[in-house]
């Protein structure tokens, strides 16, 4: 049991690099969670075993779903496999089960890039298979297969992302080509709380169940946010803290929600 003074335990998902048989994670996730006051616990990319997911979640105060490979069409709708892109079906199965269990339990959850897509799909919604096919290249959501891009997003008023950053427009680091499709009717609903200049969704926040269940205190839905940008990566603007590194406000808000849960 975590004491009131202990750091909240944040589970951070990892990817499996088949060529070197290694579980791995970008250092930015660990550094940002630590800087925000959390205790990062890296979760290996395991098989989608229900007992294993339950055991992991029993240790956690919050769950961070990280970026990585495209989601395989076997685990999401609205897309097909494309040449030149990497897929990891085992990771898809595991993270969807982990994310679904976290949402059911009301555990504070933050999905980053692929992680936002996991949250979107586990609640029954489709992906956009290839963003350039639908936005005509109006906004570059990544520069190439190996290069990030920087673009603006507009944040919804009175949203968690707007409250975290304290502004309505934001320049973000982006590296994705799959997007979030239109929601389908179902249980957990998402509010789109950020859009790029091409009108595509860039952030979603949990609204609660259609039947009014799974609500948190004071009628609020449990804390769950997904963003398609990469707050764990260094930004070329914004204030720096005393250590010379920028603490991302959204990750800080997520860790605070986990501490309060």
Short mmCIF file of C-alpha atoms in Angstrom, two decimals:
data_model
loop_
_atom_site.label_atom_id
_atom_site.label_comp_id
_atom_site.label_asym_id
_atom_site.label_seq_id
_atom_site.Cartn_x
_atom_site.Cartn_y
_atom_site.Cartn_z
CA UNK A 1 0.00 0.00 0.00
CA UNK A 2 1.34 3.44 -0.96
CA UNK A 3 1.70 5.92 1.90
CA UNK A 4 0.57 9.51 1.41
CA UNK A 5 4.18 10.69 1.11
CA UNK A 6 5.32 8.03 -1.38
CA UNK A 7 5.64 8.66 -5.08
CA UNK A 8 2.66 7.39 -7.09
CA UNK A 9 3.54 4.21 -8.97
CA UNK A 10 3.23 4.74 -12.72
CA UNK A 11 3.27 1.72 -15.00
CA UNK A 12 4.99 2.57 -18.29
CA UNK A 13 4.52 0.16 -21.18
CA UNK A 14 7.46 -0.94 -23.31
CA UNK A 15 7.95 -2.28 -26.81
CA UNK A 16 9.63 -5.54 -27.86
CA UNK A 17 12.45 -5.22 -30.39
CA UNK A 18 12.36 -8.51 -32.20
CA UNK A 19 15.75 -8.14 -33.91
CA UNK A 20 17.64 -7.99 -30.61
CA UNK A 21 15.09 -9.86 -28.46
CA UNK A 22 14.82 -6.94 -26.07
CA UNK A 23 12.13 -5.04 -24.19
CA UNK A 24 12.84 -1.31 -24.58
CA UNK A 25 11.51 2.15 -23.76
CA UNK A 26 12.49 5.70 -24.68
CA UNK A 27 14.24 7.44 -21.79
CA UNK A 28 11.92 10.45 -22.05
CA UNK A 29 8.98 8.58 -20.52
CA UNK A 30 10.97 7.56 -17.46
CA UNK A 31 12.57 10.98 -17.05
CA UNK A 32 9.30 12.88 -17.35
CA UNK A 33 7.42 10.65 -14.90
CA UNK A 34 10.29 10.89 -12.41
CA UNK A 35 10.57 14.66 -12.82
CA UNK A 36 6.81 14.99 -12.25
CA UNK A 37 7.09 13.15 -8.92
CA UNK A 38 6.11 9.65 -9.99
CA UNK A 39 7.83 6.31 -9.59
CA UNK A 40 8.11 4.78 -13.09
CA UNK A 41 7.66 1.01 -13.24
CA UNK A 42 8.42 -0.33 -16.71
CA UNK A 43 6.00 -3.04 -17.86
CA UNK A 44 7.48 -5.56 -20.32
CA UNK A 45 5.61 -6.34 -23.52
CA UNK A 46 4.07 -9.59 -22.32
CA UNK A 47 1.42 -12.00 -23.56
CA UNK A 48 -2.19 -10.87 -23.18
CA UNK A 49 -2.86 -12.90 -20.06
CA UNK A 50 -5.74 -11.67 -17.95
CA UNK A 51 -4.18 -12.66 -14.64
CA UNK A 52 -0.93 -10.97 -15.62
CA UNK A 53 -2.71 -7.72 -16.50
CA UNK A 54 -4.61 -7.83 -13.21
CA UNK A 55 -1.37 -8.40 -11.30
CA UNK A 56 0.35 -5.47 -12.97
CA UNK A 57 -2.55 -3.11 -12.39
CA UNK A 58 -2.78 -4.09 -8.73
CA UNK A 59 0.68 -2.56 -8.28
CA UNK A 60 -0.10 0.75 -9.99
CA UNK A 61 -1.59 4.15 -9.23
CA UNK A 62 -1.49 5.19 -12.89
CA UNK A 63 -0.85 3.73 -16.35
CA UNK A 64 1.11 5.38 -19.16
CA UNK A 65 0.66 3.78 -22.59
CA UNK A 66 3.66 4.71 -24.72
CA UNK A 67 4.22 5.26 -28.44
CA UNK A 68 5.66 2.82 -30.93
CA UNK A 69 4.60 0.61 -33.80
CA UNK A 70 1.42 0.93 -35.85
CA UNK A 71 -1.55 -0.99 -34.53
CA UNK A 72 -2.20 -4.15 -36.52
CA UNK A 73 -5.54 -4.23 -38.37
CA UNK A 74 -6.31 -7.46 -36.51
CA UNK A 75 -6.68 -5.34 -33.36
CA UNK A 76 -8.34 -2.23 -34.76
CA UNK A 77 -10.73 -1.27 -37.51
CA UNK A 78 -10.38 1.33 -40.25
CA UNK A 79 -6.87 0.41 -41.42
CA UNK A 80 -4.90 -2.16 -43.37
CA UNK A 81 -1.28 -3.28 -43.19
CA UNK A 82 0.98 -1.07 -45.25
CA UNK A 83 4.45 -1.84 -46.61
CA UNK A 84 7.31 -0.19 -44.78
CA UNK A 85 5.58 -0.06 -41.40
CA UNK A 86 6.24 -2.21 -38.33
CA UNK A 87 3.55 -4.17 -36.48
CA UNK A 88 3.58 -6.08 -33.20
CA UNK A 89 0.33 -8.02 -32.70
CA UNK A 90 1.42 -9.38 -29.31
CA UNK A 91 1.86 -5.85 -28.03
CA UNK A 92 -1.52 -4.83 -29.45
CA UNK A 93 -3.28 -7.67 -27.67
CA UNK A 94 -1.50 -7.09 -24.37
CA UNK A 95 -1.92 -3.32 -24.26
CA UNK A 96 -5.57 -3.43 -25.28
CA UNK A 97 -6.28 -5.85 -22.45
CA UNK A 98 -4.20 -3.77 -20.02
CA UNK A 99 -5.84 -0.50 -21.10
CA UNK A 100 -9.34 -1.95 -21.00
CA UNK A 101 -8.81 -3.25 -17.48
CA UNK A 102 -7.38 0.10 -16.37
CA UNK A 103 -10.38 1.98 -17.77
CA UNK A 104 -12.79 -0.47 -16.13
CA UNK A 105 -11.01 0.00 -12.79
CA UNK A 106 -10.88 3.81 -13.10
CA UNK A 107 -7.08 3.90 -12.87
CA UNK A 108 -5.70 7.25 -14.14
CA UNK A 109 -4.41 6.58 -17.64
CA UNK A 110 -2.42 8.60 -20.17
CA UNK A 111 -1.98 7.37 -23.73
CA UNK A 112 0.76 8.93 -25.86
CA UNK A 113 0.60 8.62 -29.68
CA UNK A 114 0.12 4.86 -30.15
CA UNK A 115 -1.17 4.82 -26.56
CA UNK A 116 -3.98 7.22 -27.52
CA UNK A 117 -4.82 4.90 -30.41
CA UNK A 118 -4.96 1.96 -27.99
CA UNK A 119 -7.44 3.85 -25.79
CA UNK A 120 -9.51 4.80 -28.82
CA UNK A 121 -9.66 1.29 -30.24
CA UNK A 122 -10.17 -0.60 -26.98
CA UNK A 123 -13.39 1.37 -26.55
CA UNK A 124 -14.63 0.22 -29.97
CA UNK A 125 -13.56 3.07 -32.25
CA UNK A 126 -11.73 2.93 -35.61
CA UNK A 127 -8.42 4.43 -36.65
CA UNK A 128 -7.52 6.45 -39.71
CA UNK A 129 -5.15 4.20 -41.62
CA UNK A 130 -2.90 6.88 -43.14
CA UNK A 131 -3.38 10.55 -42.26
CA UNK A 132 -2.01 11.96 -45.57
CA UNK A 133 -4.82 10.13 -47.36
CA UNK A 134 -7.45 12.20 -45.54
CA UNK A 135 -5.80 15.58 -44.88
CA UNK A 136 -4.09 16.06 -48.23
CA UNK A 137 -0.82 16.89 -46.52
CA UNK A 138 -2.21 20.11 -45.04
CA UNK A 139 -0.46 19.31 -41.74
CA UNK A 140 2.62 17.10 -41.57
CA UNK A 141 2.02 14.86 -38.58
CA UNK A 142 5.48 13.51 -39.15
CA UNK A 143 8.17 14.52 -41.60
CA UNK A 144 9.28 11.03 -42.66
CA UNK A 145 9.48 7.46 -41.37
CA UNK A 146 12.38 8.54 -39.15
CA UNK A 147 11.72 12.25 -38.48
CA UNK A 148 9.28 13.99 -36.15
CA UNK A 149 7.47 17.18 -37.08
CA UNK A 150 6.30 20.26 -35.17
CA UNK A 151 2.80 21.63 -35.66
CA UNK A 152 0.14 23.56 -33.79
CA UNK A 153 -2.91 22.20 -32.01
CA UNK A 154 -5.93 24.05 -30.64
CA UNK A 155 -7.07 22.92 -27.19
CA UNK A 156 -10.70 22.82 -26.10
CA UNK A 157 -11.75 25.23 -23.40
CA UNK A 158 -12.13 23.68 -19.94
CA UNK A 159 -10.32 20.50 -20.96
CA UNK A 160 -7.65 18.69 -19.00
CA UNK A 161 -5.05 19.46 -21.66
CA UNK A 162 -5.91 23.18 -21.71
CA UNK A 163 -5.82 23.37 -17.91
CA UNK A 164 -2.48 21.55 -17.82
CA UNK A 165 -0.78 23.81 -20.37
CA UNK A 166 -2.59 27.00 -19.40
CA UNK A 167 -3.22 28.02 -23.00
CA UNK A 168 -5.51 27.30 -25.93
CA UNK A 169 -2.90 26.79 -28.67
CA UNK A 170 0.20 24.66 -28.42
CA UNK A 171 3.13 23.72 -30.64
CA UNK A 172 3.69 19.96 -30.34
CA UNK A 173 6.19 17.32 -31.41
CA UNK A 174 4.43 14.80 -33.63
CA UNK A 175 5.38 11.44 -35.11
CA UNK A 176 2.39 9.44 -36.32
CA UNK A 177 0.62 8.57 -39.54
CA UNK A 178 -2.36 6.67 -38.11
CA UNK A 179 -5.11 8.86 -36.65
CA UNK A 180 -8.29 8.69 -34.60
CA UNK A 181 -11.44 7.90 -36.58
CA UNK A 182 -15.00 8.95 -35.79
CA UNK A 183 -16.42 7.44 -32.61
CA UNK A 184 -19.00 4.71 -32.73
CA UNK A 185 -21.87 4.33 -30.22
CA UNK A 186 -20.78 2.47 -27.13
CA UNK A 187 -20.01 2.56 -23.43
CA UNK A 188 -17.02 4.78 -22.66
CA UNK A 189 -17.14 8.00 -24.67
CA UNK A 190 -14.30 10.36 -25.52
CA UNK A 191 -14.40 14.11 -25.85
CA UNK A 192 -12.05 15.45 -28.54
CA UNK A 193 -10.12 18.19 -26.73
CA UNK A 194 -7.44 19.14 -29.25
CA UNK A 195 -7.36 19.39 -33.01
CA UNK A 196 -4.65 20.16 -35.53
CA UNK A 197 -5.13 22.81 -38.22
CA UNK A 198 -6.42 20.09 -40.56
CA UNK A 199 -9.28 19.49 -38.05
CA UNK A 200 -8.06 15.98 -37.14
CA UNK A 201 -8.33 14.93 -33.49
CA UNK A 202 -5.10 15.27 -31.51
CA UNK A 203 -6.36 14.66 -27.96
CA UNK A 204 -9.23 12.77 -26.35
CA UNK A 205 -10.49 12.77 -22.75
CA UNK A 206 -12.82 10.32 -21.09
CA UNK A 207 -16.37 11.51 -20.59
CA UNK A 208 -17.69 8.47 -18.72
CA UNK A 209 -20.02 5.62 -19.65
CA UNK A 210 -23.10 6.13 -21.78
CA UNK A 211 -25.24 4.74 -18.97
CA UNK A 212 -23.66 6.98 -16.38
CA UNK A 213 -21.48 4.34 -14.73
CA UNK A 214 -17.79 4.30 -13.84
CA UNK A 215 -17.99 7.86 -12.55
CA UNK A 216 -15.41 9.23 -10.17
CA UNK A 217 -15.93 11.58 -7.21
CA UNK A 218 -18.13 14.64 -7.66
CA UNK A 219 -19.63 13.18 -10.85
CA UNK A 220 -16.40 13.30 -12.80
CA UNK A 221 -15.25 10.48 -15.03
CA UNK A 222 -11.99 8.74 -14.05
CA UNK A 223 -8.88 10.56 -15.38
CA UNK A 224 -8.07 9.21 -18.84
CA UNK A 225 -6.45 11.24 -21.62
CA UNK A 226 -4.91 10.33 -24.94
CA UNK A 227 -2.72 12.64 -27.05
CA UNK A 228 -1.24 11.94 -30.46
CA UNK A 229 1.75 14.18 -29.88
CA UNK A 230 4.86 13.30 -27.86
CA UNK A 231 5.10 15.27 -24.58
CA UNK A 232 7.98 13.03 -23.44
CA UNK A 233 10.28 14.33 -26.18
CA UNK A 234 12.33 17.53 -25.79
CA UNK A 235 10.59 20.65 -27.05
CA UNK A 236 12.38 23.56 -28.64
CA UNK A 237 10.27 26.10 -26.77
CA UNK A 238 8.73 26.55 -23.34
CA UNK A 239 10.22 27.20 -19.90
CA UNK A 240 12.84 24.94 -18.32
CA UNK A 241 12.97 23.88 -14.69
CA UNK A 242 15.97 24.25 -12.38
CA UNK A 243 17.63 21.14 -13.76
CA UNK A 244 17.64 22.64 -17.25
CA UNK A 245 14.99 20.19 -18.48
CA UNK A 246 11.35 20.97 -19.20
CA UNK A 247 8.74 19.13 -17.14
CA UNK A 248 5.76 18.53 -19.37
CA UNK A 249 2.60 19.95 -17.73
CA UNK A 250 0.29 17.21 -19.01
CA UNK A 251 2.49 14.41 -17.68
CA UNK A 252 2.70 16.34 -14.41
CA UNK A 253 -1.13 16.56 -14.29
CA UNK A 254 -1.38 12.82 -14.98
CA UNK A 255 1.07 11.97 -12.18
CA UNK A 256 -0.86 14.29 -9.82
CA UNK A 257 -4.11 12.49 -10.71
CA UNK A 258 -2.43 9.16 -9.96
CA UNK A 259 -1.21 10.50 -6.62
CA UNK A 260 -4.74 11.54 -5.73
CA UNK A 261 -6.37 8.27 -6.76
#
